[in-house]
């Protein structure tokens, strides 16, 4: 039995509120247990310099935590004057993951920036950010599509993410903070709606893991991602049907 | 008639939710119209180096906006690598204002850091931050007081803030974004529960203002601050009674 | 009686030397008591990116202190690698104040940068900077006007600034360092030649102030600004007559 | 057949020269094909502040490329004034991987810093860095052990790393630059001498990968790591026998 | 004949005003032609960390130009967020030169910081800074000596500096801006009162120089330094006699 | 007799390997005793903004040390976030020296960047960098010349550099680290193949030096530079003949 009474293969309660923001082109307030993240998608009719003239769009992400999202206060990165390695690692991961399911040519020369701001943290902030950002991004593209019809809806597949890990010798799904802190193995799994891997980041700093443990973690990851995708579908409503289909009638 | 149908001397709807955060010693989610700010208070048993050994506490504040709190996306200050002049000006103002109503000697050698993070902006973010931060700070001090009894409750008076300005020739209270953008005169008023001024910052970059206009703005400011203090009292409940009283029975 | 023998409503001796610099388009060496500031105005035939193509000019200011302008040495901001909040606050104030009396459209697509460098500090450095910078700016515009005739002289009104404050319970004009350090209330007043307010920044961190105290401080501020404007007129000589007049015969 | 004539499961020629540096406690010059990395280990008799007083040591790594290690010149990070996200990600990975096979308590309150500087890059710089840094670290610990006998040799197992990926539909081992650029799936595998995983980082930004592809990549990774560990043994000579054994007679 | 009518071996008019500043322990306003530099010396009863516990003092210097000290405005280094290479080179030179004539052991564990701020620039700002800073430093040490008698006056010899160069084929002393800009060879000479070299920095970027040219430049440098030292003696008055003597009766 | 058995006027063994790098347009691995520097030349078909449209090329240099090039580890400048004054001074020197022997107009609107990275340091890293960078630069220009024939080979003369100094009262050539640390006078000499000076930087921080000592140091410098130029000729082979000649048949 886990610290909060869950089964090893059980997710925490998930809440996806959308739209949340008055200003953003797409926005999602996502809660996974006590982890709360606001994901906003900003669409701009331009691409960064290194992408210019290629007829392709760009998807990028930024990630941050409010200073008191955590048990003790973290100094702001704006005050430190630089991003930490952890922040950069996470936002590169989010951007890469989202790009893997979008047809950038069909998006056209536009940039979508996903801001994932952690309002409260209790484990799994990067995986929650990916799951929420996918919905915010899809909503922003849908808004674009309604205003400037696109030939094809450029989101090719669903995408969600969960954390898995080995805690006290037991492989578990969706670690909360106390579990994450004591996990020997920690893995983030990002998968598509069609069951393929987009990102796999496993680390056994505390204790190397065997092939067998890896296989069990991958199984839990697949299970969790599938459940997350169901919740994304509910949140997206009819927009969900556009994903991966030929229909671009937004 | 104003853009949202209010009278010149009318506040927007105000919502103060407390406590909001799982981790912070004091926390407030405050909404004034569409402006939403999360204020968390962190209490630490130490003071900054320049205060050491004086037997006094310290109150400080940090302020930030989420990148898409605004109509168009603002670059993160962590990415720019430095705080803007506007941010510094605002957080210095919040800190100074809060310190004016706290007896730092009675607080003891402790620091309270108020983080005011604007989740959504629609004018008046700095005044809303002050009004919310006062409540979050008071709650953190109350929590301290319950755990380590203090001889006297160190909050001496209430403190709240509103914006006022001259829009289309008419002095108005609590400007929302569109009003603020077109105001010729813009003033932030911070006052105490006993009707005294703590901070007064008026600027007439677009058009200098006369003594008479100033007097009318000060009147509106006093009106608005008084209403805000009533709402703070409701949010604080019985804790409100400790403010400025001799009773420190927390 | 004040520390240096002045009456509460008395300014320190003021000296305005102009031109001072060999290179700048306008320059003023201003002394108010022991406070000494060099103000230089640089005129450039371009505007910052955010102003381009609007047919309007821009006025901006930078402020700094030499490291040993003060009683103890201050670390250089170039060495720290960033501007302090205080510096940013002051230079934003100077720029805003100057812009309020210049018709930017009549200036044309040009930028005037006022550099206010405090050579020696003894209280009132920001107000002295504004008073001096106004003269340096006016001289630079006059020089421009002689070289490239302007239809109308774009300076609409005089502008000067003084500090006022409550020291030992007495409202006083033009605080020197020791007075400023012990003041309970501190206010900077920026006014025009026609007696209107451009900026009002009052702070009662040590002790909130009443409406009555505010009224007395405003009276002293008006008195001080008027005397400063007389001194500006003397320093400007015949150029003073162009300010606010229809005559642009430079 | 691959671009350089190798089989899909074939490593490039590997050269490990040690010791290389006159000054460092441990040093390795490692070449994998045209990729050349200098790894130096610095041993210091202190730990970072967050580790103090725990009786444990610390292993950390820094990674950089010379500006012209690559086909076109890269701007120095010292000139940019900050580390890129890529650099931080890589050096965090190297440090984490090395710590996983060292008993930090047996190391005592000491820090070993591994500097991995890429002299020339042709794909696989991070995996080459890990493989080389393991040897440099082991030599530095051996040197320590000879000077200040340790009860147990604190390196518990061998550790090496290789890259694998799917290029033109074929899973391949040890990608050189041209292969890496065109790979749809890219994975870095870090494993121990006993065949366990320490880090697994797979990314399918260009094309998500199936469970079957993952299994084949893991197989290639295991093969490559085993060969690398044989080469590490040769380079370490008799020191290799101390790893993971009870004998600490250095 | 030179641009300003001087002979090749003639200095510009020199003015040394001392004391200049109300706050600094030693201060000099020095003008060499139109070059004006304010040099202040700050004495502190502590040494930087790397000097602690050695019983020796430290002399260091900082150099800066006001933004409009030059013909066109230079961006502030505080705004750029870093010191330029030129600034660092100059302030390292000033500090090194001053330390060469001070007995740091006799100074005791104290730091003297020389701030050389260029108010107006017309060539030779670094050599003028050295010449002025020597006087400011000596005055600060004299002040110290009067307050806390030192066994021996720690300034061992005079020190001054001039620039020399080859302009239009003619070796010249003390180049002003226009000469400096067109010089093929440019050299800064720092010498002591006893005619020895402390620093020699010659550069022939535009045209390499022969041994013969070097010899003539060194002759002019010696001449100029000797004249500067006479002016330093005048400015120092009776304090000059303490330099290099056994008498420490300040 | 010197610490390593050399005569006062004897260089350490010198090794120049070229080409060294797979990617750079010109590259040199140079060893002077235990000092090892990798110099790479990058040729780009553009000039920095301040050079645009003048029909001239630009030569610039960057210098860095690997963290463990030295006896104790130096923190990376990329981690500190800025270049030290020493680094800036050195790279400005290298660039200036190289430009002095290149006809920038004949080079055309191109930039050559010399990266001098110290792999191992044992005194004389800046002089070794200049000597090596000259060869790398010449090779890059030769490569250019072969691909896009130039009317005249733009390298006008040879250029090399050595350090000299007074150690234990004896003027010596090519100081190694221990000598450099204890030298009272330290001088870097950069000269051309025709025996002229390009840069002369002498410092007597520990003890001022006389004209006679200077003369002896200059003699040693000339001797050392001449030997270095012979070694450059060997390394360059037939390319050496193009330097300073009318023949541009590359």
GROMACS .gro file of N, CA and C in nm, chain C residues 134-193:
model
  180
  634UNK      N    1   1.685   6.911  -1.678
  634UNK     CA    2   1.593   6.994  -1.757
  634UNK      C    3   1.672   7.102  -1.832
  635UNK      N    4   1.769   7.162  -1.765
  635UNK     CA    5   1.847   7.269  -1.829
  635UNK      C    6   1.935   7.211  -1.940
  636UNK      N    7   2.002   7.099  -1.912
  636UNK     CA    8   2.088   7.037  -2.014
  636UNK      C    9   2.007   6.997  -2.137
  637UNK      N   10   1.890   6.942  -2.113
  637UNK     CA   11   1.803   6.902  -2.224
  637UNK      C   12   1.760   7.023  -2.306
  638UNK      N   13   1.722   7.129  -2.238
  638UNK     CA   14   1.677   7.250  -2.308
  638UNK      C   15   1.790   7.306  -2.395
  639UNK      N   16   1.913   7.304  -2.341
  639UNK     CA   17   2.026   7.354  -2.418
  639UNK      C   18   2.053   7.268  -2.541
  640UNK      N   19   2.039   7.136  -2.526
  640UNK     CA   20   2.062   7.048  -2.640
  640UNK      C   21   1.956   7.072  -2.747
  641UNK      N   22   1.833   7.096  -2.704
  641UNK     CA   23   1.726   7.121  -2.802
  641UNK      C   24   1.750   7.257  -2.869
  642UNK      N   25   1.799   7.352  -2.791
  642UNK     CA   26   1.829   7.483  -2.849
  642UNK      C   27   1.939   7.471  -2.955
  643UNK      N   28   2.040   7.391  -2.925
  643UNK     CA   29   2.149   7.371  -3.021
  643UNK      C   30   2.094   7.306  -3.150
  644UNK      N   31   2.009   7.208  -3.132
  644UNK     CA   32   1.946   7.142  -3.247
  644UNK      C   33   1.869   7.245  -3.328
  645UNK      N   34   1.793   7.324  -3.258
  645UNK     CA   35   1.703   7.423  -3.319
  645UNK      C   36   1.782   7.524  -3.402
  646UNK      N   37   1.902   7.559  -3.352
  646UNK     CA   38   1.985   7.654  -3.428
  646UNK      C   39   2.038   7.590  -3.557
  647UNK      N   40   2.065   7.458  -3.549
  647UNK     CA   41   2.124   7.390  -3.665
  647UNK      C   42   2.019   7.344  -3.766
  648UNK      N   43   1.908   7.294  -3.716
  648UNK     CA   44   1.803   7.245  -3.804
  648UNK      C   45   1.671   7.307  -3.759
  649UNK      N   46   1.639   7.428  -3.806
  649UNK     CA   47   1.524   7.500  -3.751
  649UNK      C   48   1.400   7.411  -3.733
  650UNK      N   49   1.340   7.421  -3.614
  650UNK     CA   50   1.217   7.349  -3.581
  650UNK      C   51   1.102   7.448  -3.592
  651UNK      N   52   0.985   7.400  -3.629
  651UNK     CA   53   0.870   7.488  -3.643
  651UNK      C   54   0.835   7.553  -3.509
  652UNK      N   55   0.838   7.473  -3.405
  652UNK     CA   56   0.801   7.521  -3.271
  652UNK      C   57   0.905   7.468  -3.174
  653UNK      N   58   0.944   7.546  -3.076
  653UNK     CA   59   1.039   7.499  -2.976
  653UNK      C   60   0.965   7.396  -2.890
  654UNK      N   61   1.014   7.272  -2.887
  654UNK     CA   62   0.931   7.165  -2.830
  654UNK      C   63   0.922   7.158  -2.677
  655UNK      N   64   0.993   7.245  -2.605
  655UNK     CA   65   0.981   7.242  -2.458
  655UNK      C   66   0.863   7.330  -2.418
  656UNK      N   67   0.761   7.270  -2.359
  656UNK     CA   68   0.634   7.339  -2.334
  656UNK      C   69   0.630   7.416  -2.206
  657UNK      N   70   0.709   7.373  -2.107
  657UNK     CA   71   0.700   7.437  -1.976
  657UNK      C   72   0.829   7.409  -1.900
  658UNK      N   73   0.854   7.487  -1.798
  658UNK     CA   74   0.967   7.460  -1.710
  658UNK      C   75   0.936   7.338  -1.624
  659UNK      N   76   1.042   7.282  -1.566
  659UNK     CA   77   1.023   7.164  -1.482
  659UNK      C   78   1.137   7.161  -1.381
  660UNK      N   79   1.102   7.146  -1.255
  660UNK     CA   80   1.208   7.132  -1.154
  660UNK      C   81   1.157   7.044  -1.041
  661UNK      N   82   1.247   7.008  -0.954
  661UNK     CA   83   1.210   6.913  -0.849
  661UNK      C   84   1.283   6.944  -0.719
  662UNK      N   85   1.216   6.921  -0.609
  662UNK     CA   86   1.280   6.932  -0.476
  662UNK      C   87   1.233   6.817  -0.389
  663UNK      N   88   1.309   6.792  -0.284
  663UNK     CA   89   1.264   6.695  -0.185
  663UNK      C   90   1.206   6.770  -0.066
  664UNK      N   91   1.107   6.710  -0.004
  664UNK     CA   92   1.053   6.762   0.122
  664UNK      C   93   1.038   6.644   0.216
  665UNK      N   94   1.021   6.672   0.346
  665UNK     CA   95   1.006   6.561   0.438
  665UNK      C   96   0.972   6.609   0.578
  666UNK      N   97   0.935   6.515   0.661
  666UNK     CA   98   0.904   6.549   0.800
  666UNK      C   99   1.021   6.501   0.886
  667UNK      N  100   1.094   6.597   0.944
  667UNK     CA  101   1.211   6.564   1.025
  667UNK      C  102   1.185   6.613   1.167
  668UNK      N  103   1.200   6.525   1.261
  668UNK     CA  104   1.173   6.562   1.400
  668UNK      C  105   1.039   6.632   1.413
  669UNK      N  106   0.942   6.582   1.340
  669UNK     CA  107   0.807   6.636   1.350
  669UNK      C  108   0.780   6.763   1.270
  670UNK      N  109   0.885   6.816   1.207
  670UNK     CA  110   0.869   6.942   1.133
  670UNK      C  111   0.879   6.920   0.982
  671UNK      N  112   0.783   6.962   0.905
  671UNK     CA  113   0.794   6.954   0.759
  671UNK      C  114   0.903   7.049   0.711
  672UNK      N  115   0.990   7.000   0.627
  672UNK     CA  116   1.105   7.078   0.582
  672UNK      C  117   1.128   7.062   0.432
  673UNK      N  118   1.194   7.164   0.377
  673UNK     CA  119   1.225   7.168   0.234
  673UNK      C  120   1.373   7.132   0.212
  674UNK      N  121   1.401   7.057   0.106
  674UNK     CA  122   1.538   7.030   0.059
  674UNK      C  123   1.625   6.966   0.167
  675UNK      N  124   1.601   6.840   0.194
  675UNK     CA  125   1.670   6.769   0.303
  675UNK      C  126   1.814   6.737   0.264
  676UNK      N  127   1.906   6.767   0.351
  676UNK     CA  128   2.043   6.720   0.327
  676UNK      C  129   2.058   6.580   0.389
  677UNK      N  130   2.170   6.513   0.367
  677UNK     CA  131   2.182   6.372   0.401
  677UNK      C  132   2.138   6.336   0.544
  678UNK      N  133   2.188   6.409   0.642
  678UNK     CA  134   2.156   6.375   0.781
  678UNK      C  135   2.005   6.389   0.806
  679UNK      N  136   1.944   6.490   0.746
  679UNK     CA  137   1.799   6.508   0.763
  679UNK      C  138   1.724   6.395   0.695
  680UNK      N  139   1.766   6.363   0.574
  680UNK     CA  140   1.700   6.259   0.498
  680UNK      C  141   1.703   6.126   0.573
  681UNK      N  142   1.817   6.097   0.637
  681UNK     CA  143   1.832   5.970   0.708
  681UNK      C  144   1.739   5.958   0.827
  682UNK      N  145   1.706   6.072   0.886
  682UNK     CA  146   1.624   6.065   1.006
  682UNK      C  147   1.479   6.104   0.979
  683UNK      N  148   1.445   6.133   0.854
  683UNK     CA  149   1.308   6.175   0.821
  683UNK      C  150   1.210   6.059   0.838
  684UNK      N  151   1.094   6.087   0.895
  684UNK     CA  152   0.989   5.984   0.907
  684UNK      C  153   0.911   5.976   0.777
  685UNK      N  154   0.895   6.090   0.713
  685UNK     CA  155   0.825   6.094   0.585
  685UNK      C  156   0.917   6.162   0.486
  686UNK      N  157   0.917   6.114   0.363
  686UNK     CA  158   1.011   6.159   0.262
  686UNK      C  159   0.933   6.172   0.131
  687UNK      N  160   0.941   6.288   0.068
  687UNK     CA  161   0.862   6.305  -0.053
  687UNK      C  162   0.941   6.380  -0.159
  688UNK      N  163   0.930   6.334  -0.283
  688UNK     CA  164   0.991   6.405  -0.394
  688UNK      C  165   0.880   6.464  -0.479
  689UNK      N  166   0.894   6.594  -0.506
  689UNK     CA  167   0.791   6.665  -0.579
  689UNK      C  168   0.851   6.717  -0.709
  690UNK      N  169   0.785   6.685  -0.821
  690UNK     CA  170   0.828   6.738  -0.950
  690UNK      C  171   0.713   6.821  -1.004
  691UNK      N  172   0.740   6.949  -1.033
  691UNK     CA  173   0.631   7.036  -1.079
  691UNK      C  174   0.675   7.117  -1.201
  692UNK      N  175   0.575   7.171  -1.268
  692UNK     CA  176   0.602   7.253  -1.386
  692UNK      C  177   0.602   7.401  -1.350
  693UNK      N  178   0.641   7.483  -1.448
  693UNK     CA  179   0.642   7.627  -1.429
  693UNK      C  180   0.501   7.682  -1.404
   0.00000   0.00000   0.00000
